[in-house]
GROMACS .gro file of C-alpha atoms in nm:
model
   70
    1MET     CA    1  11.511  -2.394   4.515
    2THR     CA    2  11.445  -2.055   4.673
    3ASP     CA    3  11.287  -2.004   5.011
    4ALA     CA    4  10.958  -1.819   5.020
    5VAL     CA    5  10.973  -1.474   5.174
    6LYS     CA    6  10.822  -1.481   5.522
    7GLY     CA    7  10.707  -1.222   5.771
    8PRO     CA    8  10.620  -0.863   5.688
    9ALA     CA    9  10.825  -0.865   5.367
   10SER     CA   10  10.586  -1.122   5.221
   11TYR     CA   11  10.336  -0.835   5.183
   12PHE     CA   12  10.571  -0.620   4.974
   13PRO     CA   13  10.469  -0.738   4.625
   14SER     CA   14  10.102  -0.682   4.709
   15ILE     CA   15  10.177  -0.340   4.857
   16GLU     CA   16  10.362  -0.231   4.545
   17LYS     CA   17  10.087  -0.364   4.317
   18THR     CA   18   9.800  -0.219   4.520
   19TYR     CA   19   9.939   0.129   4.586
   20GLY     CA   20  10.167   0.176   4.284
   21ARG     CA   21  10.473   0.281   4.482
   22PRO     CA   22  10.788   0.080   4.548
   23VAL     CA   23  10.854  -0.032   4.904
   24SER     CA   24  11.167   0.186   4.906
   25GLU     CA   25  10.942   0.494   4.880
   26TRP     CA   26  10.723   0.374   5.167
   27LYS     CA   27  11.033   0.311   5.377
   28ALA     CA   28  11.165   0.661   5.310
   29LEU     CA   29  10.825   0.813   5.386
   30ILE     CA   30  10.794   0.628   5.715
   31ARG     CA   31  11.149   0.709   5.820
   32ALA     CA   32  11.089   1.078   5.743
   33SER     CA   33  10.783   1.086   5.966
   34PRO     CA   34  10.825   1.244   6.310
   35LEU     CA   35  10.619   0.956   6.453
   36THR     CA   36  10.808   0.671   6.617
   37LYS     CA   37  10.557   0.434   6.775
   38HIS     CA   38  10.432   0.135   6.582
   39MET     CA   39  10.059   0.200   6.604
   40GLU     CA   40  10.101   0.574   6.550
   41LEU     CA   41  10.278   0.500   6.222
   42VAL     CA   42  10.020   0.239   6.122
   43SER     CA   43   9.734   0.481   6.191
   44TRP     CA   44   9.912   0.756   6.000
   45LEU     CA   45   9.963   0.534   5.695
   46LYS     CA   46   9.598   0.431   5.704
   47THR     CA   47   9.466   0.785   5.748
   48GLU     CA   48   9.703   0.990   5.534
   49HIS     CA   49   9.793   0.737   5.264
   50ALA     CA   50   9.486   0.506   5.255
   51LEU     CA   51   9.679   0.187   5.322
   52GLY     CA   52   9.494  -0.112   5.458
   53HIS     CA   53   9.574  -0.218   5.813
   54GLY     CA   54   9.768  -0.532   5.715
   55HIS     CA   55   9.983  -0.349   5.462
   56ALA     CA   56  10.054  -0.058   5.695
   57ASN     CA   57  10.135  -0.295   5.981
   58ALA     CA   58  10.370  -0.502   5.764
   59LEU     CA   59  10.563  -0.196   5.646
   60VAL     CA   60  10.599  -0.051   5.995
   61ALA     CA   61  10.695  -0.383   6.154
   62HIS     CA   62  10.960  -0.445   5.888
   63ILE     CA   63  11.109  -0.097   5.908
   64LEU     CA   64  11.119  -0.083   6.287
   65ALA     CA   65  11.286  -0.426   6.300
   66GLU     CA   66  11.530  -0.321   6.027
   67ASP     CA   67  11.619  -0.001   6.211
   68LYS     CA   68  11.664  -0.188   6.539
   69THR     CA   69  11.938  -0.403   6.382
   70ARG     CA   70  12.128  -0.104   6.243
   0.00000   0.00000   0.00000
């Protein structure tokens, strides 16, 4: 039995299906951005890449948490 994915990563399959790009590309794009604050990145993804708020928020939250543990 596998555990269901929880938290921001639970949005990843929907993000890939909806926007046609793998999460790895979104991660690279976000990390390459000069922006660093959560809501700045969310707004940027919504404005420049037409992501919905939930999807943008999930990507940013996941990446910032991932980078914090590095």
